[in-house]
Short mmCIF file of C-alpha atoms in Angstrom, two decimals:
data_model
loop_
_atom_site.label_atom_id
_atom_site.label_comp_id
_atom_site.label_asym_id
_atom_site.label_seq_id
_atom_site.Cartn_x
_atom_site.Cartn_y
_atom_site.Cartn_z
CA UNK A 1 37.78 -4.19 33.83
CA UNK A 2 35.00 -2.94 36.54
CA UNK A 3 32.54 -5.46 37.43
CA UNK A 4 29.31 -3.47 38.41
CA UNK A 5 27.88 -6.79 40.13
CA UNK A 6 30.16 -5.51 43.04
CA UNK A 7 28.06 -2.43 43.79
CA UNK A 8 24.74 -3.66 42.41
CA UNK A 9 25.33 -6.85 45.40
CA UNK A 10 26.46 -4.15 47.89
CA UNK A 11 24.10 -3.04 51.01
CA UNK A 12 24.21 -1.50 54.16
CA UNK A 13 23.74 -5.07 55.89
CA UNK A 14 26.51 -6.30 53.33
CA UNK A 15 29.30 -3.58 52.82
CA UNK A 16 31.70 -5.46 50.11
CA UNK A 17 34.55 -4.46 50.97
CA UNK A 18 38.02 -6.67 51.99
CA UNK A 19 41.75 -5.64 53.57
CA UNK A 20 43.24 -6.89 56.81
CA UNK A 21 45.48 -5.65 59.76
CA UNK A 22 49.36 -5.23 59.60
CA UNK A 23 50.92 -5.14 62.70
CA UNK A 24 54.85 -3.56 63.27
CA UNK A 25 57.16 -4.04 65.46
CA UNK A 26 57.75 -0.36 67.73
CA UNK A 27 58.91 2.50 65.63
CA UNK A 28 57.06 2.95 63.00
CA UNK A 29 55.60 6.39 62.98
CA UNK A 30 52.56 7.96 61.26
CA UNK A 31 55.06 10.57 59.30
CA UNK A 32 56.84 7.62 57.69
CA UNK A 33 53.33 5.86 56.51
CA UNK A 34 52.59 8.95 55.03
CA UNK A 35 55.87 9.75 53.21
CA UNK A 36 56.04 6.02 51.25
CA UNK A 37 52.19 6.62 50.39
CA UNK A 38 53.26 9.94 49.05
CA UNK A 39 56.04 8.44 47.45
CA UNK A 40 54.54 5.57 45.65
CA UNK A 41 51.15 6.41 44.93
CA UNK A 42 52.14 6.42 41.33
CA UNK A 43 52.34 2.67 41.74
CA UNK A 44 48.68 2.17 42.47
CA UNK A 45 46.31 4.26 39.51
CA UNK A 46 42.70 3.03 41.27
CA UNK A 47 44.02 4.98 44.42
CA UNK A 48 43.06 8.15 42.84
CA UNK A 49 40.42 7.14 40.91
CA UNK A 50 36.15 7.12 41.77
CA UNK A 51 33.19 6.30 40.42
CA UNK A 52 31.26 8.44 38.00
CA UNK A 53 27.51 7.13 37.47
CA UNK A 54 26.48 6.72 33.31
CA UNK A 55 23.57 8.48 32.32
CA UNK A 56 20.97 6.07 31.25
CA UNK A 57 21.95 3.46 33.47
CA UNK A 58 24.80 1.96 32.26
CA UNK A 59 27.59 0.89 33.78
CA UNK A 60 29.60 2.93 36.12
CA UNK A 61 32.79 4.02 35.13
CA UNK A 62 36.46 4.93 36.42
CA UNK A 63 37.60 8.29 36.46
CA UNK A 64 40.55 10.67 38.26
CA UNK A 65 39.42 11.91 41.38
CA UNK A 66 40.24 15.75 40.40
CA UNK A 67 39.72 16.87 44.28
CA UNK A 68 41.37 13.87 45.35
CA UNK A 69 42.49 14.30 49.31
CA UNK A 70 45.20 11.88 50.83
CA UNK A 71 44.12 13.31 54.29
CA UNK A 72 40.73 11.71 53.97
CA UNK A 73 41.64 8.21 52.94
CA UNK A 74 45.01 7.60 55.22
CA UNK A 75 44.14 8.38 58.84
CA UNK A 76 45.43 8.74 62.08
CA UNK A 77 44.05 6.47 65.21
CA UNK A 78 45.46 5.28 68.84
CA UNK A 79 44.01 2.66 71.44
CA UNK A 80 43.85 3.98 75.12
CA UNK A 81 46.21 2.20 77.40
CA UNK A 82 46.58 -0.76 77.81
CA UNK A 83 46.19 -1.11 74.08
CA UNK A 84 45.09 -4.83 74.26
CA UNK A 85 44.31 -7.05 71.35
CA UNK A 86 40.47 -7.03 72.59
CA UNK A 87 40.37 -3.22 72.05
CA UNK A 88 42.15 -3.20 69.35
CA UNK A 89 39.78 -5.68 67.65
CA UNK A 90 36.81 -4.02 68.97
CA UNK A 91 37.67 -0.77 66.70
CA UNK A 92 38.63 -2.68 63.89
CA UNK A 93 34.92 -4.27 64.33
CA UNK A 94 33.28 -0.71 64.13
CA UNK A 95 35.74 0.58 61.15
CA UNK A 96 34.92 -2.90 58.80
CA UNK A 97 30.53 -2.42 59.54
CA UNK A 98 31.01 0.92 58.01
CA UNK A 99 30.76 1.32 54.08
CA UNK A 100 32.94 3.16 52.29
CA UNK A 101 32.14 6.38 50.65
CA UNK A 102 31.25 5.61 46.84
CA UNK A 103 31.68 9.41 45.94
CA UNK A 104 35.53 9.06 46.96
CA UNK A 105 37.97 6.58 46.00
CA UNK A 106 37.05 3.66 47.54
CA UNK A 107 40.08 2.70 50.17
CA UNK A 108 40.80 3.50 53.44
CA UNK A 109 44.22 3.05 55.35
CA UNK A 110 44.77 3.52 59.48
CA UNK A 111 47.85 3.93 61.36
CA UNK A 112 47.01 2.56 65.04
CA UNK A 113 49.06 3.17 67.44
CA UNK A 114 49.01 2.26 71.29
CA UNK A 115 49.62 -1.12 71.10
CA UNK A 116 50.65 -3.60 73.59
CA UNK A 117 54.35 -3.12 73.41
CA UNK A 118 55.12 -0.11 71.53
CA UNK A 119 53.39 -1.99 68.25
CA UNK A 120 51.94 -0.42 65.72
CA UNK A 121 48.66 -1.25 63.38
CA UNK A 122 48.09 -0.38 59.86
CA UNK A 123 44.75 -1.37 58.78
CA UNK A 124 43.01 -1.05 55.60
CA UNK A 125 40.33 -1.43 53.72
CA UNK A 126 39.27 -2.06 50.06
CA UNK A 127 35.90 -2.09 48.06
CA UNK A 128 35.89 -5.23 46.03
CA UNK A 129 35.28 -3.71 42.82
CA UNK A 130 38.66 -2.05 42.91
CA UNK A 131 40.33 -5.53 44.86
CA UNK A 132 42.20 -8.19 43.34
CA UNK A 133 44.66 -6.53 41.26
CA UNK A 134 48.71 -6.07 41.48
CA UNK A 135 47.70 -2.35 40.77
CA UNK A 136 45.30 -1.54 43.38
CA UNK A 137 47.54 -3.58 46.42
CA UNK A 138 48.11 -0.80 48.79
CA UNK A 139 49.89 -2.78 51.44
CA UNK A 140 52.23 -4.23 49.06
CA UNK A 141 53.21 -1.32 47.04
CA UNK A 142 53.93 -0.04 51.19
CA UNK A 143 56.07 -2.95 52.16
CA UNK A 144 59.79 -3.70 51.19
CA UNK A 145 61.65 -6.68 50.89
CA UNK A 146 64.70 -5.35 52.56
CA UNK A 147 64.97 -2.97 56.06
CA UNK A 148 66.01 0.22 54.06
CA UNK A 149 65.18 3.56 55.73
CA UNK A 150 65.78 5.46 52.96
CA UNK A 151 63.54 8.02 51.99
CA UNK A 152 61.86 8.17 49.18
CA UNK A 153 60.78 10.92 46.70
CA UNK A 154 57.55 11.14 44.38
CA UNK A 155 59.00 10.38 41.15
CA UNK A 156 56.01 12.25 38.88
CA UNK A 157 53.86 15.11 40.00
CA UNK A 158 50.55 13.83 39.08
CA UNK A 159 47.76 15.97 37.13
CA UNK A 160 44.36 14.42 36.97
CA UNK A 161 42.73 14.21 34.07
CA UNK A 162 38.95 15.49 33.55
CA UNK A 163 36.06 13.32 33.68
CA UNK A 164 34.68 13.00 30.53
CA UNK A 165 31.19 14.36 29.84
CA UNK A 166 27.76 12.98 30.61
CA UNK A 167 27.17 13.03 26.83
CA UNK A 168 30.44 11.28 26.22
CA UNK A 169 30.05 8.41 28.50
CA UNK A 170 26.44 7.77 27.10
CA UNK A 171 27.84 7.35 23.34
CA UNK A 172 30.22 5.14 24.78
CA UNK A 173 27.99 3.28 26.54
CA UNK A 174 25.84 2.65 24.29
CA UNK A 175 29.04 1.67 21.76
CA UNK A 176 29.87 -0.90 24.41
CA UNK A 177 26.13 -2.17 24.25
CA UNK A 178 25.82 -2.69 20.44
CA UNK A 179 29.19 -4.57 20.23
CA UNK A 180 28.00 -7.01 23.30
CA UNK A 181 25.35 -6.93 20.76
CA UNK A 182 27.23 -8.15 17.54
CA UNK A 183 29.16 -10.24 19.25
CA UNK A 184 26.09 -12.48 20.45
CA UNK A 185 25.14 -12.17 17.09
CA UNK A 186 28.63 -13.35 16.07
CA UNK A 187 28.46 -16.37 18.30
CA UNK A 188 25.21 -17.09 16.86
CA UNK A 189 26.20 -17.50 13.36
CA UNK A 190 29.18 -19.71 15.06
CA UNK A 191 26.68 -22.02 16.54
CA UNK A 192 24.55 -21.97 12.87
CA UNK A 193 27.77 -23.08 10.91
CA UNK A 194 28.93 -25.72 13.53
CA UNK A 195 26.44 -26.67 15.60
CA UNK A 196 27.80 -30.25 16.87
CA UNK A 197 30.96 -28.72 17.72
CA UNK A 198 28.81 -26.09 20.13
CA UNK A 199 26.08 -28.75 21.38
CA UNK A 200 28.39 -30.40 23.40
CA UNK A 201 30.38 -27.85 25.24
CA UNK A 202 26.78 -25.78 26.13
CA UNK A 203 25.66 -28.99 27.33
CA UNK A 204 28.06 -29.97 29.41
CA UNK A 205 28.43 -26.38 30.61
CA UNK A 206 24.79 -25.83 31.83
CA UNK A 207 24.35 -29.49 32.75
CA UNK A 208 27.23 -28.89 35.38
CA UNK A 209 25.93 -25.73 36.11
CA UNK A 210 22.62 -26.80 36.77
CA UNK A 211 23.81 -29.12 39.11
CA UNK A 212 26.11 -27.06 41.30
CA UNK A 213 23.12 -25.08 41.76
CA UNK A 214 20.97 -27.95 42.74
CA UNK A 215 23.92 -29.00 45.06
CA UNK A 216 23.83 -25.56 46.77
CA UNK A 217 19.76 -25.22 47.23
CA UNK A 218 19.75 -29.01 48.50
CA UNK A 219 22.71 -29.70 50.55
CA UNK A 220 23.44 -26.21 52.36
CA UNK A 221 21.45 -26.85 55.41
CA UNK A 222 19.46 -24.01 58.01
CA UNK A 223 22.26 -23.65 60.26
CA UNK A 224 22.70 -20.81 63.36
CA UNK A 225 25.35 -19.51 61.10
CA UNK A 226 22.87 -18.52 58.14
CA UNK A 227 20.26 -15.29 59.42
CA UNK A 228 19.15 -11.88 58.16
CA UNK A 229 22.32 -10.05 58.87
CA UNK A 230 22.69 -7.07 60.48
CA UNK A 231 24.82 -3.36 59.91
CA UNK A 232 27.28 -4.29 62.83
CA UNK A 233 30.50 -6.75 62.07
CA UNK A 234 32.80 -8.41 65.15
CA UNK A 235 36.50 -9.40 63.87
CA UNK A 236 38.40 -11.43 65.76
CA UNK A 237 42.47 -12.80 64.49
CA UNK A 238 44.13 -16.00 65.60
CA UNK A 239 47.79 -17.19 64.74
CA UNK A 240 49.02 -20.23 64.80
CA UNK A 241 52.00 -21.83 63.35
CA UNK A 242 52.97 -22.59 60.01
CA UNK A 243 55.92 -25.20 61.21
CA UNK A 244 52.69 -27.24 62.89
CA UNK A 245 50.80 -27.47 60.01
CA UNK A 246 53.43 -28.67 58.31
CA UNK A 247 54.07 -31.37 60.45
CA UNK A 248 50.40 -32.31 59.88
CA UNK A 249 50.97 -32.36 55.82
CA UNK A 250 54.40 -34.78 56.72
CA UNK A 251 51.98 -37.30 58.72
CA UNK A 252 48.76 -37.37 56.93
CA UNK A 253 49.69 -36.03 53.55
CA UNK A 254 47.72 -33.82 51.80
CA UNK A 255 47.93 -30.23 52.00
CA UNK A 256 47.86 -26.55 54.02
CA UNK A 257 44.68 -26.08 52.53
CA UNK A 258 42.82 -29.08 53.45
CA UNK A 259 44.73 -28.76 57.28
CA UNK A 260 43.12 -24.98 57.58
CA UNK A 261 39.94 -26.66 56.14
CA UNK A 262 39.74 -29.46 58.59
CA UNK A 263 40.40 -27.39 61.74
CA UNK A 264 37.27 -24.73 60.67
CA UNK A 265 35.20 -27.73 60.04
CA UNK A 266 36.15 -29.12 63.60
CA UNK A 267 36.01 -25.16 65.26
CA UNK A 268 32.61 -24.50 64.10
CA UNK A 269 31.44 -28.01 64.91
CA UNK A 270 32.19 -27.25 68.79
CA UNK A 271 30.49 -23.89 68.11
CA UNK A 272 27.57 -25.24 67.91
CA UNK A 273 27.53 -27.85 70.13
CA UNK A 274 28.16 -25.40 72.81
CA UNK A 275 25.16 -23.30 71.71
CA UNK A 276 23.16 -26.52 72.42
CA UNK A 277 22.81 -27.76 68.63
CA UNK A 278 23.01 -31.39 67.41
CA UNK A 279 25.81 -31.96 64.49
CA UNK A 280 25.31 -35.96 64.60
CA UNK A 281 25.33 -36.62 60.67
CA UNK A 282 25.78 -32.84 60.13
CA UNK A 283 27.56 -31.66 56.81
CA UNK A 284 27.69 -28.09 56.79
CA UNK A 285 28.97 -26.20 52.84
CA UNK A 286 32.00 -23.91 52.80
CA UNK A 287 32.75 -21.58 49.55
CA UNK A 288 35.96 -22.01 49.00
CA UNK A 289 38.01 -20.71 45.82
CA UNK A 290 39.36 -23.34 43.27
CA UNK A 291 41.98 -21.52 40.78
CA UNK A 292 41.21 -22.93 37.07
CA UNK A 293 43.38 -22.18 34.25
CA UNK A 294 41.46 -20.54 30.95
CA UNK A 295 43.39 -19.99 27.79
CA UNK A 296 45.33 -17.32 26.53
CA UNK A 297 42.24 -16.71 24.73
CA UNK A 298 40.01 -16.62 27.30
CA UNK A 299 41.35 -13.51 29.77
CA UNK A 300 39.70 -10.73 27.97
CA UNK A 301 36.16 -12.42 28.66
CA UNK A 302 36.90 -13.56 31.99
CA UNK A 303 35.74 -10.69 33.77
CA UNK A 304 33.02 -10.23 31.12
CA UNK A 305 31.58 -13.11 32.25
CA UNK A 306 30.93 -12.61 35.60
CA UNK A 307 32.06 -16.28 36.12
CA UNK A 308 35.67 -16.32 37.00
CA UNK A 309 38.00 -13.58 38.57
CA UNK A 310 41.36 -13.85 37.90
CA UNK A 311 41.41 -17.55 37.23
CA UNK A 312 39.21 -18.58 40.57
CA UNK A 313 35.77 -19.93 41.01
CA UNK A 314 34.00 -20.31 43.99
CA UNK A 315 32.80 -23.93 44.62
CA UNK A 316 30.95 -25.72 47.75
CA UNK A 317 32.71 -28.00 49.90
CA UNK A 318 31.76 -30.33 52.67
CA UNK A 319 32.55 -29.18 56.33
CA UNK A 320 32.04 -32.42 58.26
CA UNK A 321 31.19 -30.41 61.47
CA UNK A 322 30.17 -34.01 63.12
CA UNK A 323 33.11 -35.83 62.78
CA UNK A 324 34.92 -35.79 66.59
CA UNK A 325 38.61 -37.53 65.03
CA UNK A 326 40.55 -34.88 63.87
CA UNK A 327 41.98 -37.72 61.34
CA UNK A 328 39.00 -38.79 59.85
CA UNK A 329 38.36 -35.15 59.48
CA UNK A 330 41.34 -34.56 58.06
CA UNK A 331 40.90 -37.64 55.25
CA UNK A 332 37.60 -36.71 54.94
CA UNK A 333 38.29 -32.74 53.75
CA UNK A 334 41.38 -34.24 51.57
CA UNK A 335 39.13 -36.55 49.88
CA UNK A 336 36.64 -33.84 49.21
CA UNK A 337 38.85 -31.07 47.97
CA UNK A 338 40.80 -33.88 45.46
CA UNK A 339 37.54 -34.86 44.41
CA UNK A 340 36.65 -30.99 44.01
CA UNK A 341 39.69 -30.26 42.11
CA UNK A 342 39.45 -33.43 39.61
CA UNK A 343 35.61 -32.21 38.91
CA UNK A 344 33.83 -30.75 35.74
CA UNK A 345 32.98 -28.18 37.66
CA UNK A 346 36.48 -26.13 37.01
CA UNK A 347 36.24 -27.36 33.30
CA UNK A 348 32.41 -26.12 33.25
CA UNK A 349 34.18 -22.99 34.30
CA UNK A 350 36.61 -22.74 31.07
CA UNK A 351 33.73 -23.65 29.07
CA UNK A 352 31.55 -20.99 30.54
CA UNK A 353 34.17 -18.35 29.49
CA UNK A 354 34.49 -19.63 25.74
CA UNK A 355 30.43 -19.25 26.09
CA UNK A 356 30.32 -16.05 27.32
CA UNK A 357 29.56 -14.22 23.97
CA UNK A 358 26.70 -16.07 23.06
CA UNK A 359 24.25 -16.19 26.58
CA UNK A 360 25.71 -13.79 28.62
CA UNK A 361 21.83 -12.42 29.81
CA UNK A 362 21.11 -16.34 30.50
CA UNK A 363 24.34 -17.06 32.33
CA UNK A 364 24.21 -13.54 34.40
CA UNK A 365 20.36 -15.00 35.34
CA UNK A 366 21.46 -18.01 36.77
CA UNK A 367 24.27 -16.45 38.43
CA UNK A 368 21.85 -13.82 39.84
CA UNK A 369 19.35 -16.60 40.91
CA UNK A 370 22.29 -18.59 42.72
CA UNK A 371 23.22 -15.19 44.65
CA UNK A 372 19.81 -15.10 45.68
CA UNK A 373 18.91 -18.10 46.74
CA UNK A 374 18.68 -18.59 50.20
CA UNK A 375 20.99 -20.61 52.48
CA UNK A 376 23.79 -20.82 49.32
CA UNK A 377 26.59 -21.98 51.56
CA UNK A 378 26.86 -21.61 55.21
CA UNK A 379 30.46 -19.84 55.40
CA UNK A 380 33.07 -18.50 53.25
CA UNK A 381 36.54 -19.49 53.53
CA UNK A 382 39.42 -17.90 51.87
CA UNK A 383 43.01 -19.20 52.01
CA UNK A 384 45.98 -17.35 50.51
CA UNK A 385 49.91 -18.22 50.93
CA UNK A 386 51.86 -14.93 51.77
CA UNK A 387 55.55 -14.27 51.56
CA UNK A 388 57.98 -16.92 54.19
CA UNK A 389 60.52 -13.51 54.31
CA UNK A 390 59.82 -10.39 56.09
CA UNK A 391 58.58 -7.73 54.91
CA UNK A 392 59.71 -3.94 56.15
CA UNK A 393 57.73 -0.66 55.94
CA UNK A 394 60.66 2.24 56.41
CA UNK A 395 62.62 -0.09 57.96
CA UNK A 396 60.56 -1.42 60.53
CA UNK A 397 59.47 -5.30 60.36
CA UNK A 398 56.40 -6.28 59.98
CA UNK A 399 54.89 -8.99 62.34
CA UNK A 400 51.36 -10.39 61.81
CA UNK A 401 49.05 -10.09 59.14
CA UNK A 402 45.64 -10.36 59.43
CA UNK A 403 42.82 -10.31 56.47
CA UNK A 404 39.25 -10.57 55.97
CA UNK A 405 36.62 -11.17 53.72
CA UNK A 406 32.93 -9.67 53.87
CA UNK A 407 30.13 -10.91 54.58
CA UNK A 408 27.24 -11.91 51.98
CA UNK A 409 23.64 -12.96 51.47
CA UNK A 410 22.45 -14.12 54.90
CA UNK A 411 26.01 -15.58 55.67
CA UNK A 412 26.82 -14.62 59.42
CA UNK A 413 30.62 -16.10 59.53
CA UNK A 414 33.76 -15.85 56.98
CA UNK A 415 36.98 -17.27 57.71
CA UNK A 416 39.82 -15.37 55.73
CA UNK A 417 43.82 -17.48 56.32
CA UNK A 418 46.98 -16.05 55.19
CA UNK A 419 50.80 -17.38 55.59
CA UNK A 420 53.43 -14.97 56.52
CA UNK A 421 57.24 -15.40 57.91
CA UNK A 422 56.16 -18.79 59.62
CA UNK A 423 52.95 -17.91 60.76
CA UNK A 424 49.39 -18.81 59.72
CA UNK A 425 46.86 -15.68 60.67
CA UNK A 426 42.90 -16.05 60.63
CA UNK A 427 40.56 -12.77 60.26
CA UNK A 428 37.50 -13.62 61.61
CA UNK A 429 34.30 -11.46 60.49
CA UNK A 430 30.81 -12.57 62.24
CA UNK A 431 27.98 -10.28 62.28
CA UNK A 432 27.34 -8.77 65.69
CA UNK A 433 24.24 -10.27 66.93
CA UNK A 434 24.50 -13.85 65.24
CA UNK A 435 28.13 -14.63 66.32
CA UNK A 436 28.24 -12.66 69.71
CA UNK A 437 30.47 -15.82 70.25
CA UNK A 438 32.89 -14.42 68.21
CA UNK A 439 35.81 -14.83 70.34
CA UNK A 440 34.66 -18.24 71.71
CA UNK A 441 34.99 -19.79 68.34
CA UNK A 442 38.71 -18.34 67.94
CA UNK A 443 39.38 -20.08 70.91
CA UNK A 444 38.17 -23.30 68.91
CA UNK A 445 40.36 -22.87 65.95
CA UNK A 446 43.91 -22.87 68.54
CA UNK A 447 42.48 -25.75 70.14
CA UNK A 448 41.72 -27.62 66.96
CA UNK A 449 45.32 -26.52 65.22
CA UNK A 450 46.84 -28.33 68.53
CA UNK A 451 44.45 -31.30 68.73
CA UNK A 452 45.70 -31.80 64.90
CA UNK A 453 48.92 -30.81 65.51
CA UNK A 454 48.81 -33.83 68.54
CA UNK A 455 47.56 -36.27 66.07
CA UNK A 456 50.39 -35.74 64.00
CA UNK A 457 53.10 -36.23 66.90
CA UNK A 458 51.32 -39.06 68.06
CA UNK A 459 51.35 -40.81 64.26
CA UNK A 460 55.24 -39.73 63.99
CA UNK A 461 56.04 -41.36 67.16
CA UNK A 462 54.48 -44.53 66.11
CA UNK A 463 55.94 -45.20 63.19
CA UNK A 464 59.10 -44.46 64.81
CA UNK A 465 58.48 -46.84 67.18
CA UNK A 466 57.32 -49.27 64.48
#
């Protein structure tokens, strides 16, 4: 289901829009990119498929791009010699400040080539309102779990289908408004015939509601990281390895997670401490994703909602920027995310989906005034486990894998993590102007992952020695 919020939320200064960088080992050509594409685009329906505006302002809807053009979305770049990782992040920089074109299906893919070494990069990018699906992963419908070179074959010729009329998608539009309609009324005459049953479960609903809100106005603090953003992104990518924060989970306990949290908290502390900024008693807020699990009942209003995608709410976080101790840290971000998890806020979550018929205009308003508010959270932070195999594209290996996450509301810095075949890759995104530092606080992060990484030596050789 399309969730409108996506475009309405989309600007200039905040282009919406998500992906990463691939990079393959040498011989990997353009040609064979373009032949698996070909080949499975069957695989992936909201490649083909763009926006068609609703007369009367509904919502927008999906429809089959009927001059669809491969040549437009998948496209051909190199890097002049020597092909370096700062040029090579440089024009990723320029290709994720630039929106996407909302009259065309909204993806892009880019074969890079020039790399250091004979590498090759495949970069793409994805609007979120088409994101977060099985069906609309273009890099994984591209990769294999096994080095064959064989070619492939489209299996289906495919035939667009018209786009309905402008007269047909205003009945149904305003078909989809009167049922929202009886089903408020429905939920209504729910709350009339058991009202005690109801009372509770709205109360504790907005009540935590109400007070996540109050948690993000009060406790996300001005910060360097929080400005009027600009059109103009810097990425920057730093691996590190998965084997050492492993080691870190055997010392300290706890898990990835709260490692990768820790080691931002401690980068963007010496961030600003090098710009000259105090963090003594500093507690900076990161949005970081907590999966919840609705019932089977629940799905079809999930999206509805506006509240949950795909099982995961956003919720704030201490980043205990001040702390020097990269154990304390540590304990401190595992005591914060266990306390997080064990919280009403995941159940308010549930219960806001089981509400979702009867105040949707009232939840969407608080939602809207939380998105507005200013100084929400002071970076985003996104963490997702990948594959511990490798993972082929015609044959040739893949070696690093890079994502990122946008930028939103006037925050200047988001920290997007994946796993992959033993490493643990960080897409940095910083606007241009407030985090001209980009690369400085990469540096950070390494030096924080081995400071940790130290700790946890250090604590394994005394117990030995114990």
């Amino acid at each position: 289901m399309f969730d409108a919020s996506f475009l309405a939320l989309d600007h200039p200064t905040t282009p919406l829009q998500t992906g990463g960088l691939g990079i393959f080992e040498p011989g990997l050509a353009f040609t064979d990119v373009l032949e698996v594409l070909r080949a499975r685009l069957d695989r992936i329906p909201m490649a083909r498929r763009r926006l068609q505006e609703v007369p009367l302002g509904g919502r927008p809807v999906w429809v089959d791009d009927t001059e669809f053009d491969l040549s437009f979305h998948l496209r051909h770049a190199a890097l002049p010699a020597p092909g370096d990782a700062r040029q090579l992040t440089e024009f990723l920089s320029r290709l994720i400040s630039r929106p996407l074109d909302k009259r065309r299906p909204l993806w892009e893919l880019y074969v890079i080539e020039g790399l250091e070494g004979g590498r090759i990069g495949l970069f793409r990018k994805v609007h979120l309102a088409v994101a977060g699906s099985a069906t609309t992963d273009l890099f994984a419908a591209l990769l294999d779990e096994h080095p064959s070179e064989q070619p492939e074959e489209q299996s289906t010729r495919w035939r667009p289908s018209e786009p309905p009329s402008s007269a047909r998608l205003a009945i149904a539009d305003l078909r989809h408004r009167a049922a929202r309609i009886a089903d408020a009324s429905n939920a209504v005459g729910q709350v009339a015939a058991a009202p005690g049953r109801l009372v509770g479960t709205v109360t504790t609903a907005a009540g935590s509601l109400l007070g996540m809100a109050a948690r993000i106005v009060r406790t996300a603090p001005e910060s360097p990281l929080n400005v009027r953003l600009s059109a103009h992104r810097r990425y920057a990518t730093v691996r590190v390895e998965l084997k050492d924060l492993r080691r870190v989970r055997r010392a300290f306990g706890g898990a990835i997670n709260d490692a990768i949290v820790a080691v931002v908290g401690d980068a963007v502390g010496r961030l600003l401490r090098a710009r000259g900024h105090e963090t003594k008693d500093l507690d900076l807020r990161v949005m970081v994703p907590v999966r919840v699990e609705p019932g089977p009942e629940d799905g079809a209003q999930m999206l509805e909602a506006g509240v949950l995608r795909d099982g995961v709410v956003g919720v704030l976080a201490a980043l205990p920027v001040m702390e020097l101790d990269p154990v304390a840290r540590l304990y401190r971000v595992m005591g914060e995310l266990a306390a997080m998890r064990e919280s009403r806020q995941a159940v308010a979550a549930n219960d806001l989906v089981r509400l979702a018929g009867y105040a949707p205009p009232n939840l969407h308003a608080l939602a809207a005034r939380l998105a507005s508010a200013e100084q929400r959270y002071n970076l985003a932070l996104s963490n997702a486990p990948g594959p511990q195999e490798p993972r082929y594209l015609r044959g040739v290996r893949l070696v690093e894998s890079y994502p990122f996450i946008p930028l939103a509301a006037d925050t200047a810095l988001s920290v997007a993590v994946s796993s992959y075949a033993g490493g643990v890759f960080f897409g940095l995104v910083g606007d241009r102007a407030a985090m001209a530092d980009l690369d400085v606080f990469a540096g950070f992060l390494r030096d924080s992952v081995a400071d940790l990484h130290g700790a946890a030596v250090a604590a394994e050789r005394a117990r030995t020695d114990a």
